[in-house]
Amino acid sequence: MTRLLLRRVLASLVVLWLASILVFVLSRASGDPRHLFISEYTTKEQWDAWGQKFGLDRPKPVQYAIWLRGVVQLDFGESLRDHVPSIVTVARKIPATLQLALGAFLFAVGVGVPLGVFAAITRGTGWDLVGRTFALIGQAMPGFWLGIMLILTFSVRWELFPAGGRAGLNSMILPSITLGWFAAAALLRLTRSSLLEVLDSEFIKLARAKGVPGWKVVWKHALRNAMIVPITYAGLLLTGLLTGAVVTETVFAWPGIGRLAIQSVFGLDFPVVSAIVLLATAAYLVVNLLVDILYGVLDPRIRHG
């Protein structure tokens, strides 16, 4: 287990390093960043001063080394729009995205897992069909379309929830449902298939042959083994919700990292874009590592393998 974790840590560092190279190359793909904030009144002295300040007058490998040294210290440069450190601009948006992702996560787990268990134990019935239909529609429905329909129904027509913005818990219900809908459908299918596989295993058949009550077979024996895969997916799901909230935050004008990323891309604010991409990559790798540890705790075959 220790050797496996060391390999995963090393692989994560390599992935993060490759991501930093990709971000640096793409941020320079449009040419010299000085062209983004020059004007017809810019003098040659100002041009050269900016080049020295940002290291743009040096070879690209040297520029990357200087930039990477700053990134390691969480210095991604100054935002071209706000004129404050990029990490500060991103940090201001983190609470809003965390709130939205947590709401979507609770919705996905609270809906997907119970419905998946219920669909599995009622296999072949009408309830199972309803669950599988929900999963199919949930994974096929575009998030932006669902968000717009929720706004038109619950905000415009019935006036039950705000149409956008972040103003209390009431305003996060529709965005949380929109962001967590696909995840709930995926968890439903994953929980159902995992539980059905365990219910068809030999040790479950043996428990039933010994006269163990049906509810005890499911809750005490089958469910614990069946939840290994859904729990692993749920761990990665939280990071996916954090990094995948771009569409939802745009539809609901939610002031989070996803909306900031869109604004920064269109505003050519490369320092902020670089900070968002690398921090999101690092968060995903850390959560992935924690999920591997949890998987080893739940599955002795991994722990002792």
XYZ file of C-alpha atoms in Angstrom:
305
model
C 0.000 0.000 0.000
C 2.830 2.403 0.896
C 4.652 1.642 -2.337
C 1.459 2.242 -4.312
C 0.895 5.597 -2.624
C 4.475 6.679 -3.306
C 4.022 5.848 -6.973
C 0.777 7.822 -7.075
C 2.389 10.832 -5.384
C 5.248 10.773 -7.887
C 2.824 10.410 -10.803
C 0.747 13.314 -9.458
C 3.803 15.564 -9.291
C 4.703 14.671 -12.872
C 1.156 15.432 -14.048
C 1.207 18.773 -12.221
C 4.550 19.648 -13.812
C 3.265 18.757 -17.296
C 0.162 20.849 -16.628
C 2.369 23.807 -15.717
C 4.237 23.469 -19.031
C 0.961 23.332 -20.956
C -0.425 26.374 -19.151
C 2.765 28.361 -19.762
C 2.888 27.464 -23.467
C -0.785 28.286 -24.037
C -0.501 31.576 -22.156
C 2.303 32.605 -24.518
C 0.660 31.210 -27.663
C -0.992 34.522 -28.516
C 2.355 36.296 -28.545
C 4.034 38.721 -26.188
C 1.720 39.414 -23.203
C 2.794 43.059 -23.320
C 0.562 43.527 -26.358
C -2.460 43.040 -24.091
C -1.983 46.288 -22.191
C -0.100 48.636 -24.490
C -1.640 51.699 -26.072
C -0.673 54.134 -28.779
C 0.981 56.226 -26.085
C 3.255 53.448 -24.813
C 6.900 54.439 -25.074
C 9.842 52.174 -25.815
C 11.092 52.750 -22.276
C 7.789 51.494 -20.850
C 7.875 48.498 -23.203
C 11.387 47.585 -22.071
C 10.497 48.180 -18.409
C 7.574 45.762 -18.651
C 9.824 43.240 -20.343
C 12.336 43.427 -17.491
C 9.614 43.367 -14.820
C 7.970 40.201 -16.179
C 11.122 38.621 -17.628
C 9.697 38.794 -21.161
C 12.997 39.886 -22.675
C 14.618 36.560 -21.767
C 14.570 33.186 -23.596
C 11.407 31.114 -23.164
C 13.044 28.401 -20.967
C 14.295 31.112 -18.617
C 10.847 32.721 -18.590
C 9.321 29.361 -17.686
C 11.826 28.797 -14.874
C 11.087 32.238 -13.419
C 7.344 31.706 -13.776
C 7.492 28.210 -12.234
C 9.472 29.498 -9.255
C 6.684 31.977 -8.618
C 3.997 29.312 -9.055
C 5.636 27.120 -6.414
C 5.294 30.105 -4.056
C 1.652 30.606 -5.197
C 2.702 33.729 -7.090
C 0.962 33.494 -10.470
C 1.524 37.124 -11.302
C -0.705 40.155 -11.134
C -4.204 40.069 -12.577
C -4.303 42.181 -15.726
C -7.862 43.261 -14.921
C -7.925 43.782 -11.148
C -4.234 44.687 -10.735
C -3.954 42.524 -7.619
C -2.161 39.166 -7.192
C -3.987 36.483 -9.181
C -4.127 34.155 -6.181
C -6.075 36.866 -4.312
C -8.561 37.193 -7.182
C -9.106 33.425 -7.228
C -9.269 33.109 -3.432
C -12.148 35.597 -3.299
C -14.245 33.266 -5.458
C -13.415 29.980 -3.721
C -16.095 30.194 -0.955
C -18.892 30.634 -3.510
C -17.756 27.662 -5.596
C -17.239 25.502 -2.500
C -20.764 26.324 -1.342
C -22.237 25.433 -4.733
C -20.186 22.237 -5.103
C -21.110 21.084 -1.589
C -24.803 21.665 -2.280
C -24.577 19.745 -5.560
C -22.639 16.946 -3.853
C -25.245 16.560 -1.108
C -28.009 16.520 -3.720
C -26.192 13.915 -5.843
C -25.423 11.589 -2.926
C -28.775 12.123 -1.205
C -30.715 11.320 -4.376
C -28.459 8.988 -6.365
C -27.398 6.492 -3.691
C -30.840 5.801 -2.092
C -32.503 5.532 -5.513
C -29.736 3.211 -6.689
C -30.176 0.942 -3.667
C -33.959 0.966 -4.058
C -33.717 0.180 -7.783
C -31.398 -2.755 -7.051
C -33.546 -4.372 -4.366
C -36.664 -3.938 -6.561
C -34.956 -5.289 -9.673
C -37.316 -5.971 -12.564
C -40.242 -4.010 -11.108
C -41.781 -0.712 -12.124
C -39.735 1.112 -9.477
C -36.552 -0.228 -11.028
C -37.709 1.049 -14.415
C -38.397 4.492 -12.954
C -34.917 4.607 -11.423
C -33.189 3.537 -14.624
C -35.231 6.038 -16.639
C -34.223 8.837 -14.260
C -30.571 7.814 -14.618
C -30.789 7.750 -18.411
C -32.507 11.133 -18.670
C -30.232 12.666 -16.044
C -27.066 11.711 -17.895
C -28.436 12.759 -21.291
C -29.816 16.158 -20.270
C -27.504 19.159 -20.926
C -26.772 21.128 -17.774
C -27.359 24.545 -19.337
C -30.793 23.470 -20.636
C -31.799 22.078 -17.238
C -30.698 25.291 -15.546
C -32.721 27.436 -17.942
C -35.813 25.241 -17.489
C -35.520 25.448 -13.697
C -35.244 29.232 -13.885
C -38.265 29.527 -16.189
C -40.351 27.208 -13.989
C -39.386 28.001 -10.400
C -38.144 31.597 -10.741
C -40.090 33.215 -13.579
C -43.414 31.359 -13.442
C -43.806 30.352 -9.794
C -41.362 32.875 -8.247
C -40.192 30.398 -5.615
C -36.429 30.867 -5.960
C -34.100 33.627 -7.204
C -33.131 33.402 -10.864
C -29.473 34.097 -10.183
C -26.857 35.557 -7.905
C -25.722 34.468 -4.465
C -27.991 35.729 -1.710
C -28.485 33.132 0.998
C -29.255 29.418 0.961
C -32.446 29.954 -1.019
C -30.431 31.109 -4.023
C -28.259 27.982 -4.160
C -31.068 25.408 -4.481
C -31.575 25.654 -8.257
C -27.830 25.868 -9.086
C -27.113 22.895 -6.798
C -29.775 20.774 -8.506
C -28.480 21.782 -11.935
C -24.866 20.988 -11.103
C -25.647 17.787 -9.193
C -28.261 16.318 -11.557
C -25.827 14.458 -13.828
C -23.824 13.249 -10.820
C -26.978 11.947 -9.107
C -27.898 9.973 -12.224
C -24.377 8.545 -12.481
C -24.358 7.564 -8.799
C -27.754 5.896 -9.208
C -26.523 3.689 -12.053
C -23.231 2.937 -10.318
C -24.873 2.062 -6.984
C -27.496 -0.118 -8.664
C -25.002 -2.077 -10.774
C -22.566 -2.546 -7.864
C -25.288 -3.733 -5.491
C -26.765 -6.113 -8.082
C -23.331 -7.631 -8.642
C -22.898 -8.251 -4.915
C -26.445 -9.593 -4.505
C -25.701 -12.201 -7.181
C -22.480 -13.345 -5.476
C -22.101 -16.710 -3.760
C -21.741 -15.468 -0.177
C -25.056 -13.591 -0.442
C -26.762 -16.724 -1.786
C -25.250 -18.672 1.116
C -26.539 -16.114 3.638
C -30.027 -16.383 2.189
C -29.834 -20.190 2.219
C -29.037 -20.020 5.939
C -32.249 -18.093 6.527
C -30.791 -14.623 7.086
C -33.620 -12.066 6.685
C -33.687 -10.215 3.366
C -33.210 -6.761 4.872
C -30.215 -7.973 6.875
C -28.650 -9.524 3.776
C -28.891 -6.193 1.972
C -27.945 -3.742 4.723
C -25.372 -5.749 6.674
C -23.700 -7.908 4.039
C -24.327 -6.633 0.519
C -24.367 -2.871 0.901
C -20.955 -2.540 2.551
C -19.237 -4.434 -0.247
C -21.273 -2.747 -2.961
C -20.478 0.795 -1.766
C -16.722 0.591 -2.395
C -17.013 1.728 -6.014
C -19.686 4.437 -5.413
C -17.677 5.883 -2.504
C -14.585 6.022 -4.706
C -16.586 7.783 -7.400
C -18.154 10.161 -4.879
C -14.702 11.277 -3.740
C -13.711 12.193 -7.283
C -17.163 13.640 -7.835
C -16.620 16.469 -5.355
C -13.525 17.654 -7.224
C -15.346 17.258 -10.519
C -18.126 19.492 -9.230
C -15.603 22.099 -8.112
C -13.872 22.194 -11.479
C -16.975 21.621 -13.603
C -19.181 24.423 -12.340
C -18.409 26.739 -15.267
C -21.727 26.283 -17.093
C -23.868 26.359 -13.955
C -22.182 29.472 -12.582
C -22.610 31.194 -15.941
C -26.316 30.320 -16.249
C -27.127 31.430 -12.688
C -24.640 34.346 -12.542
C -23.064 32.611 -9.560
C -19.925 34.539 -8.493
C -17.569 31.564 -8.319
C -14.360 30.297 -9.875
C -16.091 28.896 -12.959
C -17.586 32.251 -13.902
C -14.267 33.932 -13.121
C -12.531 31.503 -15.486
C -14.878 32.421 -18.347
C -14.436 36.144 -17.698
C -10.656 35.772 -17.495
C -10.451 33.776 -20.732
C -12.474 36.346 -22.681
C -10.598 39.158 -20.947
C -7.213 37.553 -21.778
C -6.291 37.658 -18.087
C -3.721 34.866 -18.398
C -2.307 35.055 -14.837
C -5.765 34.366 -13.386
C -6.458 31.599 -15.919
C -3.112 29.990 -15.051
C -3.895 30.146 -11.335
C -7.337 28.578 -11.815
C -6.095 25.745 -14.046
C -3.133 24.781 -11.874
C -5.025 25.036 -8.582
C -7.871 22.940 -10.022
C -5.373 20.353 -11.263
C -3.659 20.217 -7.881
C -7.005 19.854 -6.077
C -8.049 17.015 -8.367
C -4.764 15.165 -7.841
C -4.917 15.562 -4.046
C -8.497 14.285 -3.864
C -7.606 11.422 -6.200
C -4.796 10.454 -3.830
C -7.125 10.605 -0.815
C -9.628 8.415 -2.669
C -6.891 5.847 -3.294
C -6.162 5.790 0.442
C -9.869 5.399 1.251
C -10.181 2.643 -1.340
C -7.320 0.792 0.351
C -9.016 1.139 3.742
C -12.310 -0.231 2.411
C -10.830 -3.007 0.254
C -8.248 -5.238 2.018
C -7.108 -6.597 -1.358
C -5.662 -3.193 -2.197
C -4.255 -2.629 1.292
C -2.362 -5.928 1.390
C -1.636 -6.172 -2.327
